[in-house]
Tab-separated table of C-alpha atoms and ligand atoms in Angstrom:
chain	number	residue	atom	x	y	z
H	189	VAL	CA	-9.154	-15.874	-15.574
H	190	GLN	CA	-7.553	-19.373	-16.334
H	191	ALA	CA	-4.144	-19.811	-15.358
H	192	GLY	CA	-1.572	-18.479	-17.819
H	193	ARG	CA	-4.483	-17.002	-20.135
H	194	ILE	CA	-5.374	-13.445	-20.806
H	195	GLU	CA	-8.882	-12.428	-21.639
H	196	ASP	CA	-9.471	-9.877	-24.413
H	197	ALA	CA	-11.840	-7.979	-22.339
H	198	ARG	CA	-10.595	-4.684	-21.089
H	199	LEU	CA	-8.494	-5.503	-18.111
H	200	TRP	CA	-9.367	-2.322	-16.292
H	201	ASP	CA	-13.161	-3.183	-16.139
H	202	ARG	CA	-12.200	-5.404	-13.041
H	203	SER	CA	-12.132	-4.600	-9.251
H	204	VAL	CA	-8.537	-4.314	-7.948
H	205	LEU	CA	-9.438	-7.254	-5.661
H	206	ASP	CA	-9.969	-9.703	-8.462
H	207	PRO	CA	-6.828	-11.325	-9.606
H	208	ILE	CA	-6.106	-10.753	-13.249
H	209	TRP	CA	-3.871	-13.727	-13.636
H	210	GLU	CA	-2.396	-16.559	-11.501
H	211	GLN	CA	0.231	-18.983	-12.446
H	212	GLY	CA	2.376	-21.214	-10.324
H	213	ARG	CA	2.667	-19.206	-7.056
H	214	ALA	CA	2.230	-15.749	-8.470
H	215	THR	CA	-0.798	-13.725	-8.469
H	216	LEU	CA	-1.243	-10.496	-10.384
H	217	PHE	CA	-3.730	-7.728	-9.704
H	218	GLN	CA	-4.432	-4.671	-11.830
H	219	GLY	CA	-5.099	-1.280	-10.176
H	220	ASP	CA	-3.923	1.201	-7.628
H	221	CYS	CA	-1.932	-0.576	-5.135
H	222	ARG	CA	-3.170	1.701	-2.360
H	223	ASP	CA	-6.746	0.514	-3.074
H	224	TRP	CA	-5.552	-3.114	-2.855
H	225	LEU	CA	-3.519	-2.577	0.380
H	226	ALA	CA	-6.575	-0.861	2.026
H	227	GLU	CA	-8.411	-4.078	1.669
H	228	ALA	CA	-5.592	-6.593	2.347
H	229	PRO	CA	-5.861	-8.956	5.274
H	230	PRO	CA	-3.854	-7.555	8.162
H	231	ASN	CA	-0.492	-9.321	8.920
H	232	SER	CA	-0.540	-11.307	5.712
H	233	ILE	CA	2.516	-10.289	3.850
H	234	HIS	CA	6.098	-11.519	4.807
H	235	ALA	CA	8.135	-8.976	2.661
H	236	VAL	CA	8.068	-6.348	0.185
H	237	VAL	CA	10.421	-6.056	-2.703
H	238	THR	CA	9.482	-3.237	-5.092
H	239	ASP	CA	10.763	-0.651	-7.583
H	240	PRO	CA	8.182	2.226	-7.304
H	241	PRO	CA	7.899	5.185	-9.664
H	242	TYR	CA	10.652	7.156	-8.101
H	243	GLY	CA	9.359	10.786	-8.901
H	244	LEU	CA	5.818	9.746	-9.417
H	245	VAL	CA	5.419	12.026	-12.543
H	246	GLU	CA	7.293	9.644	-14.872
H	247	TYR	CA	4.419	7.051	-14.653
H	248	SER	CA	1.640	9.540	-14.855
H	249	GLU	CA	-0.517	9.057	-17.867
H	250	ALA	CA	0.680	12.113	-19.411
H	251	ASN	CA	4.319	11.328	-19.231
H	252	GLN	CA	3.632	7.646	-20.280
H	253	ALA	CA	1.743	8.958	-23.405
H	254	LYS	CA	4.686	11.211	-24.304
H	255	LEU	CA	7.167	8.252	-23.833
H	256	ARG	CA	5.202	5.983	-25.943
H	257	ALA	CA	4.800	8.627	-28.696
H	258	GLY	CA	8.597	9.210	-28.574
H	259	ARG	CA	8.148	12.787	-27.387
H	260	GLY	CA	9.937	12.547	-24.098
H	261	GLY	CA	8.353	14.851	-21.413
H	262	ILE	CA	10.274	13.849	-18.226
H	263	TRP	CA	11.746	10.884	-20.240
H	264	ARG	CA	14.989	11.604	-21.866
H	265	ILE	CA	15.028	9.998	-25.230
H	266	ALA	CA	18.754	9.245	-25.489
H	267	PRO	CA	20.415	9.680	-28.844
H	268	LYS	CA	21.112	6.663	-31.098
H	269	LEU	CA	24.865	5.473	-30.259
H	270	GLY	CA	26.598	3.587	-33.105
H	271	GLY	CA	23.197	2.963	-34.760
H	272	HIS	CA	21.702	1.353	-31.552
H	273	GLN	CA	18.682	3.076	-29.967
H	274	ARG	CA	19.303	3.612	-26.185
H	275	SER	CA	16.466	3.118	-23.706
H	276	PRO	CA	14.736	6.295	-22.385
H	277	LEU	CA	15.536	7.311	-18.888
H	278	PRO	CA	13.536	9.829	-16.681
H	279	ARG	CA	15.261	12.961	-15.552
H	280	PHE	CA	14.788	13.431	-11.977
H	281	THR	CA	16.826	16.639	-11.789
H	282	VAL	CA	13.690	18.450	-13.186
H	283	LEU	CA	11.683	17.742	-10.057
H	284	GLU	CA	10.472	20.924	-8.246
H	285	PRO	CA	10.007	21.268	-4.523
H	286	SER	CA	6.295	20.791	-5.142
H	287	ASP	CA	7.083	17.432	-6.779
H	288	HIS	CA	9.060	16.444	-3.674
H	289	ALA	CA	6.196	17.449	-1.477
H	290	ALA	CA	3.748	15.381	-3.534
H	291	LEU	CA	6.364	12.340	-3.437
H	292	TYR	CA	6.371	12.680	0.369
H	293	GLU	CA	2.560	12.698	0.540
H	294	PHE	CA	2.350	9.697	-1.813
H	295	PHE	CA	4.765	7.397	0.010
H	296	TYR	CA	3.583	8.508	3.495
H	297	GLY	CA	-0.078	7.520	2.458
H	298	TRP	CA	1.343	4.344	0.788
H	299	GLY	CA	3.445	3.468	3.911
H	300	LYS	CA	0.439	3.952	6.057
H	301	VAL	CA	-1.783	1.401	4.083
H	302	LEU	CA	1.061	-0.939	3.690
H	303	PHE	CA	2.024	-1.135	7.436
H	304	PRO	CA	-0.988	-3.119	8.678
H	305	ALA	CA	-0.781	-5.518	5.740
H	306	LEU	CA	2.648	-6.597	6.784
H	307	LYS	CA	3.504	-9.168	9.413
H	308	PRO	CA	5.579	-7.837	12.255
H	309	GLY	CA	9.185	-7.875	11.288
H	310	ALA	CA	8.440	-7.941	7.622
H	311	HIS	CA	11.278	-6.250	5.564
H	312	VAL	CA	10.659	-3.664	2.764
H	313	PHE	CA	13.285	-3.446	0.048
H	314	ILE	CA	12.523	-0.322	-2.092
H	315	ALA	CA	14.310	0.986	-5.056
H	316	THR	CA	15.093	4.798	-5.302
H	317	ASN	CA	17.813	7.071	-6.595
H	318	GLN	CA	20.240	9.624	-5.004
H	319	LEU	CA	18.010	12.667	-5.716
H	320	VAL	CA	14.753	11.379	-4.177
H	321	SER	CA	15.875	8.882	-1.588
H	322	PRO	CA	15.707	11.277	1.319
H	323	THR	CA	12.273	12.191	0.605
H	324	LEU	CA	11.105	8.531	0.365
H	325	TYR	CA	12.866	7.494	3.440
H	326	ARG	CA	11.330	10.289	5.512
H	327	ALA	CA	7.948	9.384	4.498
H	328	LEU	CA	8.453	5.759	5.409
H	329	LEU	CA	9.909	6.589	8.704
H	330	ASP	CA	7.048	8.951	9.437
H	331	ALA	CA	4.606	6.070	8.440
H	332	GLY	CA	6.080	4.042	11.292
H	333	PHE	CA	8.740	1.882	9.579
H	334	GLU	CA	12.160	1.518	11.061
H	335	ARG	CA	15.175	1.864	8.827
H	336	ARG	CA	17.405	-1.183	8.637
H	337	GLY	CA	20.047	0.004	6.166
H	338	GLU	CA	20.472	0.578	2.621
H	339	ILE	CA	21.432	-1.823	-0.231
H	340	VAL	CA	23.952	-0.483	-2.660
H	341	ARG	CA	23.385	-2.139	-6.023
H	342	LEU	CA	26.570	-1.514	-7.886
H	343	VAL	CA	25.351	-0.541	-11.498
H	344	ARG	CA	25.703	2.264	-13.863
H	345	THR	CA	22.128	3.465	-14.799
H	346	LEU	CA	21.805	7.211	-14.833
H	347	ARG	CA	23.810	7.864	-18.053
H	348	GLY	CA	24.854	11.186	-19.345
H	349	GLY	CA	23.446	14.517	-18.246
H	350	ASP	CA	26.579	15.123	-16.218
H	351	ARG	CA	27.717	17.971	-18.336
H	352	PRO	CA	26.385	21.583	-18.052
H	353	LYS	CA	23.395	21.709	-20.444
H	354	GLY	CA	24.078	23.578	-23.713
H	355	ALA	CA	27.683	24.674	-22.376
H	356	GLU	CA	29.452	21.320	-22.703
H	357	LEU	CA	32.225	22.841	-24.805
H	358	GLU	CA	32.571	25.970	-22.720
H	359	PHE	CA	33.021	23.983	-19.546
H	360	PRO	CA	34.585	20.706	-20.622
H	361	GLU	CA	36.328	20.063	-17.354
H	362	VAL	CA	33.060	20.137	-15.316
H	363	SER	CA	30.566	17.448	-14.205
H	364	ALA	CA	27.291	18.790	-13.101
H	365	MET	CA	26.766	16.129	-10.464
H	366	PRO	CA	28.505	12.731	-9.677
H	367	ARG	CA	27.977	10.060	-12.289
H	368	ALA	CA	25.787	7.568	-10.349
H	369	CYS	CA	27.746	4.223	-10.318
H	370	TRP	CA	25.212	2.697	-7.777
H	371	GLU	CA	21.445	2.498	-7.168
H	372	PRO	CA	20.192	2.780	-3.582
H	373	TRP	CA	17.603	0.224	-2.258
H	374	GLY	CA	16.083	1.458	1.114
H	375	LEU	CA	15.716	-1.223	3.559
H	376	PHE	CA	12.928	-0.849	6.192
H	377	ARG	CA	11.138	-3.161	8.636
H	378	LYS	CA	7.785	-3.174	10.383
H	379	PRO	CA	8.757	-3.045	14.028
H	380	PHE	CA	7.811	-5.827	16.362
H	381	GLY	CA	7.806	-6.455	20.082
H	382	GLY	CA	10.038	-9.174	21.942
H	383	THR	CA	12.957	-10.906	20.729
H	384	LEU	CA	13.850	-11.674	17.200
H	385	ALA	CA	13.980	-15.207	17.910
H	386	ALA	CA	10.377	-15.223	19.197
H	387	ASN	CA	9.330	-13.139	16.190
H	388	LEU	CA	10.975	-15.593	13.689
H	389	ARG	CA	9.087	-18.414	15.523
H	390	ALA	CA	5.793	-16.622	15.378
H	391	TYR	CA	5.840	-14.893	11.933
H	392	GLY	CA	8.892	-16.295	10.136
H	393	THR	CA	9.982	-12.498	9.749
H	394	GLY	CA	12.307	-10.000	11.359
H	395	ALA	CA	15.714	-11.287	9.881
H	396	LEU	CA	17.341	-11.861	6.479
H	397	ARG	CA	18.315	-15.028	4.930
H	398	ARG	CA	22.002	-15.631	4.537
H	399	PRO	CA	23.194	-16.456	1.182
H	400	ALA	CA	25.117	-19.499	2.618
H	401	LEU	CA	25.484	-20.651	6.208
H	402	GLU	CA	28.927	-19.046	6.669
H	403	LEU	CA	28.038	-15.734	4.780
H	404	PRO	CA	25.895	-12.854	6.189
H	405	PHE	CA	23.645	-11.015	3.646
H	406	CYS	CA	25.738	-7.985	2.670
H	407	ASP	CA	24.528	-4.526	1.741
H	408	VAL	CA	26.695	-4.100	-1.414
H	409	ILE	CA	25.626	-6.170	-4.413
H	410	ASP	CA	27.458	-6.224	-7.625
H	411	SER	CA	24.970	-6.063	-10.441
H	412	ARG	CA	24.487	-5.289	-14.243
H	413	PRO	CA	21.699	-3.766	-16.156
H	414	ALA	CA	18.982	-6.334	-17.233
H	415	THR	CA	20.216	-8.588	-20.142
H	416	LYS	CA	19.098	-8.420	-23.879
H	417	ALA	CA	17.192	-11.621	-23.222
H	418	GLU	CA	15.504	-10.072	-20.213
H	419	ARG	CA	14.571	-6.899	-22.271
H	420	LYS	CA	13.381	-8.917	-25.202
H	421	LEU	CA	10.761	-10.781	-22.708
H	422	ALA	CA	9.933	-7.626	-20.844
H	423	ALA	CA	10.301	-4.166	-22.583
H	424	HIS	CA	9.557	-2.119	-19.495
H	425	PRO	CA	11.553	1.118	-19.266
H	426	SER	CA	12.462	0.424	-15.623
H	427	LEU	CA	13.088	-3.446	-15.866
H	428	LYS	CA	15.187	-4.798	-13.107
H	429	PRO	CA	17.486	-7.753	-13.640
H	430	GLN	CA	16.599	-11.316	-12.321
H	431	ASP	CA	19.938	-11.921	-10.872
H	432	PHE	CA	19.612	-9.010	-8.606
H	433	LEU	CA	15.987	-9.584	-7.750
H	434	ARG	CA	16.534	-13.114	-6.927
H	435	GLN	CA	19.081	-12.099	-4.306
H	436	LEU	CA	16.827	-9.742	-2.555
H	437	CYS	CA	13.751	-11.792	-2.766
H	438	ARG	CA	15.751	-14.859	-1.186
H	439	ALA	CA	17.177	-12.528	1.501
H	440	SER	CA	13.631	-11.205	2.254
H	441	LEU	CA	12.397	-14.640	3.632
H	442	PRO	CA	14.676	-15.459	6.501
H	443	LEU	CA	13.236	-18.993	6.888
H	444	GLY	CA	12.813	-19.685	3.262
H	445	TYR	CA	8.893	-19.531	3.220
H	446	GLY	CA	6.396	-16.597	2.920
H	447	ARG	CA	4.599	-14.326	0.619
H	448	ILE	CA	6.429	-11.579	-1.013
H	449	LEU	CA	4.463	-8.448	-2.395
H	450	ASP	CA	5.464	-5.968	-5.242
H	451	PRO	CA	2.965	-3.373	-5.247
H	452	PHE	CA	4.437	-1.516	-8.287
H	453	CYS	CA	5.318	-4.660	-10.263
H	454	GLY	CA	5.660	-3.234	-13.747
H	455	SER	CA	6.506	-6.208	-16.028
H	456	GLY	CA	6.503	-8.649	-13.136
H	457	SER	CA	10.177	-9.005	-12.574
H	458	THR	CA	9.886	-9.518	-8.916
H	459	LEU	CA	7.080	-12.163	-9.313
H	460	ALA	CA	9.414	-13.973	-11.788
H	461	ALA	CA	12.245	-13.948	-9.194
H	462	CYS	CA	9.939	-15.352	-6.640
H	463	GLU	CA	8.802	-18.136	-9.227
H	464	PHE	CA	12.373	-19.033	-9.846
H	465	LEU	CA	12.917	-19.325	-6.013
H	466	GLY	CA	9.575	-21.311	-5.393
H	467	ALA	CA	8.235	-18.356	-3.330
H	468	GLU	CA	4.588	-17.195	-3.194
H	469	SER	CA	4.187	-13.671	-4.768
H	470	ILE	CA	1.598	-10.939	-5.312
H	471	GLY	CA	2.062	-8.164	-7.838
H	472	ILE	CA	-0.044	-5.066	-8.449
H	473	GLU	CA	0.205	-2.814	-11.481
H	474	ALA	CA	-1.848	0.213	-12.399
H	475	ASP	CA	-1.005	0.445	-16.173
H	476	GLU	CA	-2.898	-1.973	-18.494
H	477	THR	CA	0.011	-2.128	-20.929
H	478	TYR	CA	2.453	-3.293	-18.250
H	479	VAL	CA	-0.128	-5.815	-16.773
H	480	ARG	CA	-0.232	-7.546	-20.345
H	481	MET	CA	3.694	-7.319	-20.490
H	482	ALA	CA	3.858	-9.005	-17.020
H	483	ILE	CA	1.437	-11.837	-18.071
H	484	SER	CA	3.538	-12.569	-21.026
H	485	ALA	CA	6.906	-11.911	-19.433
H	486	ILE	CA	6.885	-13.717	-16.043
H	487	PRO	CA	7.175	-17.351	-17.146
H	488	GLY	CA	10.026	-16.485	-19.576
H	489	LEU	CA	11.930	-14.404	-16.933
H	490	ALA	CA	11.422	-17.097	-14.186
H	491	ALA	CA	12.963	-19.794	-16.515
H	492	LEU	CA	16.067	-17.792	-17.272
H	493	PRO	CA	19.187	-19.411	-15.861
H	494	SER	CA	21.323	-17.617	-13.332
H	495	ARG	CA	24.085	-15.549	-14.838
O	692	LIG	C1	9.572	1.605	-11.720
O	692	LIG	S1	8.291	0.811	-12.543
O	692	LIG	C2	8.555	-0.916	-12.020
O	692	LIG	C3	9.200	-1.645	-13.039
O	692	LIG	C4	9.728	-3.145	-12.523
O	692	LIG	N1	10.794	-2.952	-11.607
O	692	LIG	C5	10.035	-3.933	-13.794
O	692	LIG	O1	11.121	-4.659	-13.620
O	692	LIG	O2	9.179	-4.149	-14.620
O	692	LIG	C6	7.027	1.372	-11.447
O	692	LIG	C7	5.612	0.779	-11.945
O	692	LIG	O3	4.551	1.129	-11.091
O	692	LIG	C8	3.321	1.412	-11.625
O	692	LIG	N2	2.563	2.213	-10.760
O	692	LIG	C9	2.576	3.627	-10.629
O	692	LIG	N3	1.749	3.908	-9.694
O	692	LIG	C10	1.102	2.759	-9.300
O	692	LIG	C11	0.146	2.551	-8.318
O	692	LIG	N4	-0.470	3.608	-7.590
O	692	LIG	N5	-0.296	1.337	-8.103
O	692	LIG	C12	0.218	0.301	-8.906
O	692	LIG	N6	1.249	0.407	-9.827
O	692	LIG	C13	1.656	1.703	-10.013
O	692	LIG	C14	3.866	1.967	-13.011
O	692	LIG	O4	2.889	1.852	-14.113
O	692	LIG	C15	5.180	1.269	-13.342
O	692	LIG	O5	4.985	0.130	-14.061
C-alpha cells in the first residue's frame, strides 16, 4: 500500500500483520487486535491509549448493521432536537449479567495478549463508562496490570435516559440514575522491577510526562465533545476529541519518545493525536468501514489546530 493511498481491493482479504496504510509516523492494521497482539514483538510498545467497545455488543456485526440501517438495536437513535439529528448512543443499561461475564472474558483475554507486547512500565489509558468500568478494571487487574488511578474526563456524553421509561409524567421528580457529567478512563501500568529512574533509563516508561515543568499531570481533565469539524472528518459514533487525546498521548510518553498503540482505533483519532505530537503510532481496527474512515480522517484530524 502506498503511503496515503487506499486500494480498491477488499481490505479484509489481508493478513492482520500486513499494514493497510502508513503515513507519517502512523501505521494502521485491519483485523482483530487480539490476533495482532498475539504476534506482536515482546516489549515493543511504550503506551496504549484506547477507547474500546465498552459493552462489546455495540460493535458486533448485528448491532452495527442495525445502527447503519437506522433501526437502533442497542443504539438509541435520539429524536431530532430543533430539526437537528442527534447522534446515536449505545444503551449500556440493557447489559445482562451474561454480557458482563462476556465483557470480563474478552478484556481478561485481551489483557493477557497485550501484557507481553508492552515494555515494562508502559501505561494503558482505557476509556470506559460508569456502568461497565468495574468489570473492565477487574479483568485488567486479573491479567496482571497494576491500577495507577483513573482519569476523569469532564464531559456530558450519556444524554437522556434518566427518567423512568414510559412513566416520565407519572414520576416527574425522579432521575433513574445520575446524569453522567464525566467519562472514566482507567489508568493501568505493566509492573516493572527496580526503581522508576532505572526503568525510565532502560525503557523510557513507568512515569507520565508533565504538561509543564512546574505542573504535574492531573487526573481531572476539562473536555468537550468532538467538534463539528472533527465530526465532519470522522463520522464515527464514538469519536473522541483531539484536544483530549493529545493530552493523554503526550502524558503517556514520559520522556517524549516511544510508540503508542490504539488496538480499537475506530476512525484513527488516537493516531491523529500522535501525528500532531510527532509520536509513532499503531492502530488496529476490525471494521472495514471504520478502517476506510480512519485512512481518510487521520491527516485532517492531525492538522486541526488546538482549541
Ligand atoms: C469505541 S470505538 C473507538 C472509536 C475511536 N475512539 C474514535 O475516536 O474513532 C471502538 C472500535 O473498536 C472496533 N473493534 C471492536 N472489536 C475489535 C477488535 N477485536 N479488534 C479491533 N477493533 C475492534 C470497533 O469496530 C470500533 O470502531
